[in-house]
Amino acid sequence: MREKRQTYKRNQIGFLFSLIICVCNLTAQTVIPVATKNNLLLMQTDNSNRLRIIYFGKPLANESEYKAVAANYNYDESNAGIYNSAYTPAGTWNLSEPAIQVKHADGNTSLELKYISHKKEQIDANVAVTSILLKDPVYPFEVTLFYKVWEKENVIEQWTEIKHKEKKPVVLQKYASANLYFANKDFYLTSFQGEYLKEMQPVETKLSQGIRTVDSKLGTRAMLLQTPNFILSFGKSASENEGTVMLGQLAWSSNFKLDFEIDSHKNLRFIAGINPFASEYSLVPNETFKTPSLIYALSNNGTGEASRNLHDWARKYRVLDGQGERLTLLNNWEATYFDFDENKIKALFEDAKDLGVDMFLLDDGWFGNKYPRNNDDAGLGDWQENKKKLPNGLGYLVREAKKEGVKFGIWIEPEMVNPRSELYEKHLDWVIRQPERPEIYYRNQMVLDLSNPEVQDFVFGIVDDLFVKNPELAFIKWDCNAVIYNAYSAYLNKKGVPQSNLYVDYVKGLYKVLQRIRAKYPKVPMMLCSGGGGRADYEFLKYFTEFWPSDDTEPIERIFLQWDYSYFFPSITTDNHVTDWGKQPLKFRVDVASMGKLGFDIVAGELDTNDKIFCKEAINNYNSFKDIVWHGDMFRLVNPHENDISALMYVSKDKSKAIVFNYLVNNRFSITATKRPVVFNGLDANKRYTVKEINLYPGVSSTFSSDKVFTGDFLMKAGFNPNVTLKRTSVVLEVNEVK
Ligand code: DGJ
């Protein structure tokens, strides 16, 4: 009875928390705050009941002063409309770059949005969602702006929902997720660009009047040439431990557009959303179009703090099993490519066991019979085991791996098809292609039309079939190696849906498949892979536990890549494999791959004795500190872009243990940076610590003893010299509290 009463009480409290605080005010000058612990966004209606952004900055102590903010600014708005609209409509009073542009059912292209109401729903003590309803006074057309905040982490997720009750579909020509406005002097934008094997390269520019656009039009993925991740720094160029910064990302796994516009007042307008390129979306009456989310972390103490908050948020609230464990692995891709059979694979299980990793991952090449997958030009789409290579099927391999004491994972690329495949022969109408034009291939393959529910069933079926037949299958590597050329859907054509829905419906179809997979298989780890450009964002990571940042595994390149990904993603999500790429010694490669989720893609059986001893020892060490790399706080200490060395450190949440990775990134003979210590961060100034070098190659001893005791204060001010030199190019330090 008492228990029942307590449950009732708890429910009551829960109800109170989720009670909606409704603030409806139709008079002018409604002020709507969206606050995190260290940031305040203020919106206010003007005399025409249009919603404007009036403040974005440090929290104001007195709510009663919110209304005084707007009067501080003297903007002349007589010519081009207003710049600080909270969601800029096109076709009426505003001539600035719009957030939304539509063609109504009757062909009219004007849109006005007026404030109607707003509400705040407190989900728990840390999380709240504010929603603001705006309506067109002439057409039955409405937009709701959503702002979800995680107060402690200073993270905001912003999206928009669009709906109408017109007689026929309305064409959404532009439909941004977010429209923000910042009044400040000087804005610096870091965007991340690249190409295959050169992913995620940061470029910082000071924004000047006009629009700087970062976008992509690749169809199947967002990243490769540009990425939807960015750093905005206010007043000065971004730095690690000071200054006001925003780390942001549009969480959409396809074409995106980020517009950073310095207006004539020298303020920054920012509009982020799905790329409107070839994507006029036909929205039927009463259906809600939900845009993807813009997600951003804010800090007044530089990019380091913003990243740590974003990592905490991601692990706790977003990434599938973000607070869980991951499997170390041996992958056969670079060891065998397509050239393997059952016996060769079985022998690799022994190598995996001998190394001490958790799992063996069978890569590309295991399927296709009429068109065997012996190269990348055939077989994709035919997901039956190749009888010649694997006469006893996958089930046999899963069992054999188990006998060796290792788990078994498998590679698939389910969104794609080779023209030389049975799937292509049977279902040409499932392939995205222009019926009247020559086909264009990317890695000899094409993309399946996921706007088609039959294709969604097919893709779900690939994964489902694998798990139904092999319940002990432990891992999926989900690859994506093509972009959409010749965008055209036979399915949409048959349904009478405009072709310009395809880019959006492709992604929505893919998310539907992933939702079905996760409804049936909630936790099994899946890696999101894309040979070129990486494929990772916080919508995808609701369904995936980790991602493959790049095919480039050359370890010096990797130090830069992992550093730059680390602004946005916690290391538990980043898969790093030791391969034979580059000229760095094995130790260097293993150390670099240990800054994330460690894997191997080498012929382990051919390692010489010392290399083998080293790897086994390093895997043991990794198992002892992986919890800190996965779940601790990350501090970027020495930036490889600016120095001869690079250093990065992970600290346990209780500050009792840390791991510091130090590398030489410049091979010139005279290196001054190594003469100086590396200044640590994140420790407890009052605790005492020892510093010990680990991951030493057999027969090599450290240049310093681990007996000395230092205070956290000393290590975080005077620092510690890891003695990185041309002879010691990679040094891993274990920092332990002395109790
Ligand atoms: C691209 C991936 O990045 C590689 O690791 C490998 O899985 C190949 N695809 C297989 O085709």
Coordinates of C-alpha atoms in Angstrom, one line a residue, residues 219-679:
G219 CA 22.0 12.8 -51.8
T220 CA 23.0 9.7 -49.8
R221 CA 25.1 11.5 -47.3
A222 CA 26.0 15.0 -46.0
M223 CA 29.7 14.8 -45.7
L224 CA 32.6 14.4 -48.2
L225 CA 33.3 17.8 -49.7
Q226 CA 31.7 19.9 -46.9
T227 CA 30.2 18.9 -43.6
P228 CA 27.2 20.1 -41.6
N229 CA 29.5 20.8 -38.6
F230 CA 30.7 24.3 -37.8
I231 CA 32.3 26.5 -35.1
L232 CA 31.1 30.1 -34.6
S233 CA 33.3 32.3 -32.6
F234 CA 32.2 35.7 -31.3
G235 CA 34.5 38.7 -31.2
K236 CA 37.7 36.8 -31.9
S237 CA 39.0 33.7 -33.5
A238 CA 38.0 30.4 -31.8
S239 CA 40.3 29.2 -29.1
E240 CA 40.3 26.2 -26.8
N241 CA 39.9 27.6 -23.3
E242 CA 38.5 31.1 -23.6
G243 CA 36.0 33.1 -25.6
T244 CA 32.4 32.6 -26.6
V245 CA 31.8 29.9 -29.1
M246 CA 29.0 27.8 -30.6
L247 CA 29.7 24.3 -31.9
G248 CA 26.9 23.3 -34.2
Q249 CA 25.6 20.7 -36.6
L250 CA 22.6 20.2 -38.8
A251 CA 21.5 16.7 -37.9
W252 CA 20.4 15.6 -41.4
S253 CA 22.1 12.8 -43.3
S254 CA 21.9 14.3 -46.7
N255 CA 21.8 17.6 -48.6
F256 CA 22.2 20.5 -46.2
K257 CA 22.7 24.3 -46.4
L258 CA 24.1 26.6 -43.8
D259 CA 23.9 30.3 -44.6
F260 CA 26.0 32.7 -42.5
E261 CA 25.0 36.2 -43.5
I262 CA 26.6 39.4 -42.2
D263 CA 23.9 42.1 -42.7
S264 CA 24.2 45.8 -43.2
H265 CA 24.3 46.3 -39.4
K266 CA 27.3 44.0 -39.4
N267 CA 25.3 41.5 -37.3
L268 CA 25.1 37.8 -38.2
R269 CA 22.0 36.1 -39.5
F270 CA 22.2 32.3 -39.6
I271 CA 19.9 30.0 -41.4
A272 CA 20.3 26.3 -41.4
G273 CA 18.3 23.5 -43.0
I274 CA 17.8 20.9 -45.7
N275 CA 19.3 22.2 -48.9
P276 CA 16.5 23.6 -51.0
F277 CA 18.5 22.6 -54.1
A278 CA 16.1 20.5 -56.4
S279 CA 14.0 19.8 -53.3
E280 CA 10.7 21.8 -53.6
Y281 CA 8.7 19.6 -51.2
S282 CA 5.0 19.0 -51.9
L283 CA 3.2 19.0 -48.6
V284 CA -0.3 17.6 -48.5
P285 CA -3.0 19.2 -46.3
N286 CA -2.9 18.3 -42.6
E287 CA 0.4 16.5 -42.8
T288 CA 3.2 17.9 -40.6
F289 CA 6.6 18.5 -42.2
K290 CA 9.2 18.2 -39.4
T291 CA 12.5 19.6 -40.4
P292 CA 15.8 18.1 -39.2
S293 CA 17.3 19.6 -36.0
L294 CA 20.0 22.1 -35.7
I295 CA 22.0 21.1 -32.6
Y296 CA 24.4 23.4 -30.9
A297 CA 26.5 23.7 -27.7
L298 CA 27.5 27.1 -26.3
S299 CA 30.3 28.1 -24.1
N300 CA 31.9 31.3 -22.8
N301 CA 35.1 29.3 -22.1
G302 CA 36.2 28.2 -25.6
T303 CA 35.8 25.2 -27.8
G304 CA 37.1 22.7 -25.1
E305 CA 34.3 23.2 -22.7
A306 CA 31.7 23.3 -25.6
S307 CA 33.0 19.9 -26.9
R308 CA 33.0 18.3 -23.4
N309 CA 29.4 19.4 -22.9
L310 CA 28.4 18.2 -26.4
H311 CA 30.1 14.9 -25.6
D312 CA 28.3 14.5 -22.3
W313 CA 25.0 15.4 -24.0
A314 CA 25.6 13.0 -26.9
R315 CA 26.5 10.1 -24.6
K316 CA 23.7 10.6 -22.2
Y317 CA 20.9 11.7 -24.5
R318 CA 21.6 11.0 -28.1
V319 CA 24.0 8.3 -29.3
L320 CA 22.7 4.7 -29.2
D321 CA 24.1 3.1 -26.1
G322 CA 26.2 6.2 -25.6
Q323 CA 27.0 5.3 -22.0
G324 CA 27.6 1.6 -22.8
E325 CA 30.5 -0.5 -23.9
R326 CA 32.0 -1.1 -27.4
L327 CA 33.7 -4.1 -29.0
T328 CA 37.4 -4.0 -30.0
L329 CA 37.8 -5.9 -33.2
L330 CA 39.9 -7.4 -36.0
N331 CA 38.6 -6.5 -39.5
N332 CA 39.7 -8.5 -42.6
W333 CA 39.3 -5.7 -45.2
E334 CA 42.8 -4.7 -45.7
A335 CA 44.1 -8.1 -44.8
T336 CA 42.3 -9.9 -47.6
Y337 CA 40.2 -7.5 -49.6
F338 CA 37.8 -9.7 -51.6
D339 CA 40.2 -12.6 -51.7
F340 CA 39.1 -15.0 -49.0
D341 CA 37.3 -18.2 -48.3
E342 CA 36.0 -20.0 -45.2
N343 CA 39.4 -21.4 -44.1
K344 CA 41.2 -18.1 -44.5
I345 CA 38.5 -16.4 -42.4
K346 CA 38.6 -19.2 -39.7
A347 CA 42.3 -18.7 -39.4
L348 CA 41.7 -15.0 -38.7
F349 CA 39.5 -15.9 -35.7
E350 CA 42.6 -17.4 -34.1
D351 CA 44.5 -14.2 -34.7
A352 CA 41.7 -12.2 -33.2
K353 CA 41.7 -14.4 -30.1
D354 CA 45.5 -14.3 -29.9
L355 CA 45.5 -10.5 -30.1
G356 CA 42.9 -10.3 -27.4
V357 CA 40.2 -8.3 -29.2
D358 CA 36.5 -8.9 -28.6
M359 CA 35.3 -9.6 -32.2
F360 CA 36.1 -10.5 -35.7
L361 CA 34.5 -8.4 -38.4
L362 CA 34.0 -10.0 -41.9
D363 CA 34.0 -7.2 -44.5
D364 CA 32.9 -6.9 -48.1
G365 CA 33.0 -9.9 -50.5
W366 CA 31.0 -12.6 -48.7
F367 CA 27.9 -12.6 -50.9
G368 CA 26.6 -12.9 -54.5
N369 CA 26.4 -16.2 -56.6
K370 CA 25.3 -15.4 -60.1
Y371 CA 27.5 -12.3 -59.8
P372 CA 30.0 -13.2 -57.1
R373 CA 31.3 -10.2 -55.2
N374 CA 35.0 -10.8 -56.0
N375 CA 35.5 -7.2 -56.9
D376 CA 33.6 -3.9 -56.4
D377 CA 31.9 -4.1 -59.8
A378 CA 29.5 -7.0 -59.1
G379 CA 27.1 -8.6 -56.6
L380 CA 26.1 -5.7 -54.5
G381 CA 22.4 -6.2 -53.7
D382 CA 22.5 -10.0 -53.7
W383 CA 22.8 -10.7 -50.0
Q384 CA 23.2 -14.5 -50.1
E385 CA 26.4 -16.1 -49.0
N386 CA 28.7 -16.9 -51.9
K387 CA 28.6 -20.7 -51.9
K388 CA 32.2 -21.1 -53.2
K389 CA 33.8 -18.9 -50.6
L390 CA 31.5 -19.8 -47.7
P391 CA 30.1 -23.3 -48.5
N392 CA 28.8 -23.7 -44.9
G393 CA 27.2 -20.2 -44.7
L394 CA 27.5 -17.4 -42.2
G395 CA 26.0 -19.5 -39.4
Y396 CA 29.0 -21.8 -39.5
L397 CA 31.4 -18.9 -39.2
V398 CA 29.5 -17.4 -36.3
R399 CA 29.7 -20.7 -34.5
E400 CA 33.4 -21.2 -35.3
A401 CA 34.2 -17.7 -34.0
K402 CA 32.4 -18.5 -30.8
K403 CA 34.4 -21.6 -30.4
E404 CA 37.5 -19.4 -30.5
G405 CA 36.0 -17.1 -27.9
V406 CA 35.4 -14.2 -30.2
K407 CA 32.2 -12.5 -31.4
F408 CA 31.4 -12.2 -35.1
G409 CA 30.3 -9.1 -37.0
I410 CA 29.5 -8.5 -40.6
W411 CA 29.7 -5.8 -43.3
I412 CA 26.7 -4.8 -45.5
E413 CA 26.0 -1.9 -47.8
P414 CA 22.2 -2.3 -48.0
E415 CA 21.3 1.0 -49.8
M416 CA 23.3 0.2 -52.9
V417 CA 23.3 -2.0 -56.0
N418 CA 25.8 -3.0 -58.7
P419 CA 24.3 -3.0 -62.2
R420 CA 25.9 -6.5 -62.4
S421 CA 23.6 -8.1 -59.9
E422 CA 20.4 -10.1 -59.7
L423 CA 18.7 -7.4 -57.8
Y424 CA 19.3 -4.9 -60.6
E425 CA 18.0 -7.5 -63.1
K426 CA 14.8 -8.1 -61.1
H427 CA 14.1 -4.6 -59.8
L428 CA 15.3 -2.0 -62.1
D429 CA 12.4 0.2 -60.9
W430 CA 14.0 0.2 -57.4
V431 CA 17.2 1.9 -58.7
I432 CA 17.5 5.7 -58.6
R433 CA 18.3 6.5 -62.3
Q434 CA 17.0 8.7 -65.1
P435 CA 15.2 6.4 -67.4
E436 CA 16.2 8.2 -70.6
R437 CA 19.9 8.9 -69.8
P438 CA 23.1 6.8 -69.6
E439 CA 23.7 5.5 -66.1
I440 CA 26.4 7.1 -64.0
Y441 CA 28.3 5.1 -61.4
Y442 CA 30.2 5.9 -58.2
R443 CA 32.4 3.0 -57.3
N444 CA 30.6 0.9 -60.0
Q445 CA 27.3 1.2 -58.1
M446 CA 24.0 3.0 -57.8
V447 CA 21.6 3.9 -55.1
L448 CA 18.3 2.1 -54.2
D449 CA 15.2 4.3 -54.1
L450 CA 14.4 4.4 -50.3
S451 CA 11.4 6.6 -50.9
N452 CA 9.7 3.4 -52.1
P453 CA 8.2 1.4 -49.2
E454 CA 9.1 -1.9 -51.0
V455 CA 12.7 -0.9 -51.0
Q456 CA 12.5 0.0 -47.3
D457 CA 11.1 -3.5 -46.7
F458 CA 14.0 -5.0 -48.7
V459 CA 16.6 -3.1 -46.8
F460 CA 15.1 -3.9 -43.4
G461 CA 14.9 -7.5 -44.6
I462 CA 18.6 -7.7 -45.2
V463 CA 19.4 -6.9 -41.6
D464 CA 16.4 -8.8 -40.2
D465 CA 17.3 -11.9 -42.2
L466 CA 20.9 -11.8 -40.9
F467 CA 19.8 -11.6 -37.3
V468 CA 17.0 -14.1 -37.6
K469 CA 19.3 -16.7 -39.1
N470 CA 22.2 -15.8 -36.8
P471 CA 20.9 -14.5 -33.5
E472 CA 24.4 -14.4 -32.1
L473 CA 25.6 -12.0 -34.8
A474 CA 27.3 -9.3 -32.7
F475 CA 27.9 -6.3 -35.0
I476 CA 27.0 -4.7 -38.3
K477 CA 29.2 -2.4 -40.4
W478 CA 26.8 -0.4 -42.6
D479 CA 28.7 1.0 -45.5
C480 CA 27.7 3.7 -48.1
N481 CA 30.0 4.2 -51.0
A482 CA 28.0 6.1 -53.6
V483 CA 26.3 9.4 -54.1
I484 CA 23.0 10.0 -56.0
Y485 CA 23.5 10.8 -59.6
N486 CA 20.6 11.2 -62.1
A487 CA 18.1 11.7 -59.2
Y488 CA 14.8 10.2 -60.4
S489 CA 12.4 7.8 -58.7
A490 CA 10.2 5.5 -60.7
Y491 CA 8.1 5.0 -57.5
L492 CA 7.4 8.7 -57.0
N493 CA 6.5 9.0 -60.7
K494 CA 4.0 6.2 -60.4
K495 CA 2.5 7.7 -57.3
G496 CA 2.2 11.1 -58.9
V497 CA 4.4 12.7 -56.3
P498 CA 6.8 15.4 -57.7
Q499 CA 10.4 14.2 -58.2
S500 CA 11.6 17.1 -56.1
N501 CA 10.5 15.2 -53.0
L502 CA 13.1 12.5 -53.7
Y503 CA 16.1 13.8 -51.8
V504 CA 14.0 14.3 -48.7
D505 CA 11.9 11.2 -49.0
Y506 CA 15.1 9.1 -49.5
V507 CA 16.4 10.1 -46.1
K508 CA 13.0 9.8 -44.4
G509 CA 12.8 6.3 -45.9
L510 CA 16.2 5.4 -44.5
Y511 CA 15.3 6.7 -41.1
K512 CA 12.1 4.6 -41.2
V513 CA 14.2 1.5 -41.9
L514 CA 16.5 2.3 -39.0
Q515 CA 13.6 2.8 -36.7
R516 CA 12.2 -0.6 -37.6
I517 CA 15.7 -2.2 -37.1
R518 CA 16.0 -0.6 -33.7
A519 CA 12.4 -1.5 -32.7
K520 CA 13.4 -5.2 -33.2
Y521 CA 17.1 -5.1 -32.3
P522 CA 17.4 -2.2 -29.9
K523 CA 21.0 -2.5 -28.8
V524 CA 23.2 -4.5 -31.2
P525 CA 26.1 -2.3 -32.1
M526 CA 26.2 -0.9 -35.6
M527 CA 29.0 1.2 -37.2
L528 CA 28.1 3.8 -39.8
C529 CA 30.7 3.7 -42.5
S530 CA 31.3 5.6 -45.7
G531 CA 34.5 5.1 -47.6
G532 CA 34.8 8.7 -48.6
G533 CA 33.9 11.5 -46.4
G534 CA 32.7 9.8 -43.3
R535 CA 29.0 9.6 -42.5
A536 CA 28.0 10.8 -39.0
D537 CA 25.5 13.2 -37.6
Y538 CA 23.3 13.3 -34.5
E539 CA 20.2 12.0 -36.3
F540 CA 22.0 8.9 -37.6
L541 CA 23.7 8.4 -34.2
K542 CA 20.2 7.7 -32.7
Y543 CA 20.5 4.4 -34.5
F544 CA 24.2 3.7 -34.7
T545 CA 26.7 3.2 -31.8
E546 CA 29.8 4.4 -33.8
F547 CA 31.1 5.6 -37.1
W548 CA 34.0 5.3 -39.5
P549 CA 35.6 8.8 -39.9
S550 CA 37.6 8.2 -43.0
D551 CA 39.4 5.4 -45.0
D552 CA 42.5 7.4 -44.4
T553 CA 44.2 5.5 -41.6
E554 CA 47.7 6.9 -42.0
P555 CA 48.3 7.8 -38.4
I556 CA 49.7 11.3 -38.7
E557 CA 46.7 12.2 -40.9
R558 CA 44.6 10.5 -38.4
I559 CA 45.8 12.6 -35.5
F560 CA 44.5 15.7 -37.4
L561 CA 41.3 14.0 -38.4
Q562 CA 40.4 12.6 -35.0
W563 CA 41.3 16.0 -33.4
D564 CA 38.9 17.8 -35.8
Y565 CA 36.1 15.2 -35.4
S566 CA 36.5 15.5 -31.6
Y567 CA 35.1 19.0 -31.6
F568 CA 31.7 17.4 -32.3
F569 CA 31.8 13.7 -31.4
P570 CA 32.8 11.9 -28.3
S571 CA 35.6 9.3 -28.8
I572 CA 33.3 6.4 -28.0
T573 CA 31.7 7.0 -31.3
T574 CA 34.9 7.2 -33.4
D575 CA 36.2 3.9 -34.8
N576 CA 39.9 3.8 -35.4
H577 CA 41.7 0.9 -37.0
V578 CA 45.4 0.0 -37.0
T579 CA 46.4 -0.6 -40.6
D580 CA 49.6 -0.8 -42.6
W581 CA 49.1 2.7 -44.0
G582 CA 52.0 5.1 -43.8
K583 CA 55.5 4.8 -42.5
Q584 CA 55.0 5.2 -38.8
P585 CA 56.0 2.4 -36.5
L586 CA 53.3 0.0 -35.2
K587 CA 53.4 1.5 -31.7
F588 CA 52.6 4.9 -33.2
R589 CA 49.7 3.5 -35.1
V590 CA 48.3 1.6 -32.1
D591 CA 48.6 4.6 -29.9
V592 CA 46.7 6.8 -32.3
A593 CA 43.9 4.2 -32.8
S594 CA 43.6 4.0 -29.0
M595 CA 42.1 7.5 -28.9
G596 CA 38.6 6.2 -29.7
K597 CA 37.3 2.7 -30.3
L598 CA 40.3 0.5 -31.1
G599 CA 40.3 -2.0 -34.0
F600 CA 42.9 -3.7 -36.2
D601 CA 42.8 -4.2 -39.9
I602 CA 46.2 -5.9 -40.5
V603 CA 47.5 -9.5 -41.1
A604 CA 47.9 -10.1 -37.4
G605 CA 49.3 -13.6 -38.0
E606 CA 52.3 -12.2 -39.8
L607 CA 53.4 -9.8 -37.0
D608 CA 56.8 -10.5 -35.7
T609 CA 57.3 -11.6 -32.1
N610 CA 57.9 -8.2 -30.7
D611 CA 55.2 -6.5 -32.6
K612 CA 52.8 -9.2 -31.4
I613 CA 53.9 -8.8 -27.8
F614 CA 53.5 -5.1 -28.1
C615 CA 50.0 -5.3 -29.6
K616 CA 48.8 -7.7 -26.9
E617 CA 50.2 -5.5 -24.2
A618 CA 48.7 -2.4 -25.8
I619 CA 45.2 -4.0 -26.0
N620 CA 45.5 -5.0 -22.3
N621 CA 46.4 -1.4 -21.5
Y622 CA 43.5 -0.2 -23.7
N623 CA 41.1 -2.4 -21.8
S624 CA 42.4 -0.8 -18.6
F625 CA 41.8 2.8 -19.7
K626 CA 39.1 2.5 -22.4
D627 CA 36.5 3.5 -19.9
I628 CA 38.1 7.0 -19.6
V629 CA 38.5 7.4 -23.4
W630 CA 34.9 6.4 -23.9
H631 CA 33.2 8.0 -20.9
G632 CA 35.6 10.6 -19.4
D633 CA 36.3 14.2 -20.2
M634 CA 38.5 15.0 -23.2
F635 CA 41.0 17.9 -23.2
R636 CA 42.7 19.0 -26.4
L637 CA 46.1 20.2 -25.1
V638 CA 48.4 20.8 -28.0
N639 CA 46.9 21.5 -31.4
P640 CA 48.6 19.6 -34.3
H641 CA 47.6 22.3 -36.7
E642 CA 49.8 24.8 -34.9
N643 CA 52.6 22.8 -33.3
D644 CA 55.3 20.2 -33.9
I645 CA 53.6 17.9 -31.5
S646 CA 50.1 17.1 -30.6
A647 CA 48.7 16.2 -27.2
L648 CA 45.2 15.1 -26.1
M649 CA 44.1 13.9 -22.8
Y650 CA 41.1 12.0 -21.2
V651 CA 40.3 12.4 -17.6
S652 CA 38.0 10.2 -15.5
K653 CA 34.9 11.9 -14.2
D654 CA 36.2 11.6 -10.6
K655 CA 39.6 13.0 -11.7
S656 CA 41.5 10.1 -10.2
K657 CA 42.9 8.8 -13.5
A658 CA 43.9 10.3 -16.8
I659 CA 45.5 9.2 -20.1
V660 CA 47.6 11.6 -22.1
F661 CA 48.5 10.9 -25.8
N662 CA 51.5 12.8 -27.2
Y663 CA 52.8 12.6 -30.8
L664 CA 55.4 14.2 -33.0
V665 CA 53.6 15.5 -36.1
N666 CA 56.5 17.2 -37.8
N667 CA 59.6 15.3 -38.8
R668 CA 61.9 18.2 -39.3
F669 CA 65.3 17.7 -37.5
S670 CA 65.1 20.6 -35.1
I671 CA 61.9 20.7 -33.1
T672 CA 61.6 23.3 -30.5
A673 CA 58.2 22.4 -29.2
T674 CA 59.5 19.2 -27.7
K675 CA 61.8 21.2 -25.4
R676 CA 58.7 22.5 -23.5
P677 CA 56.4 20.6 -21.2
V678 CA 52.8 19.8 -22.1
V679 CA 50.4 21.5 -19.7

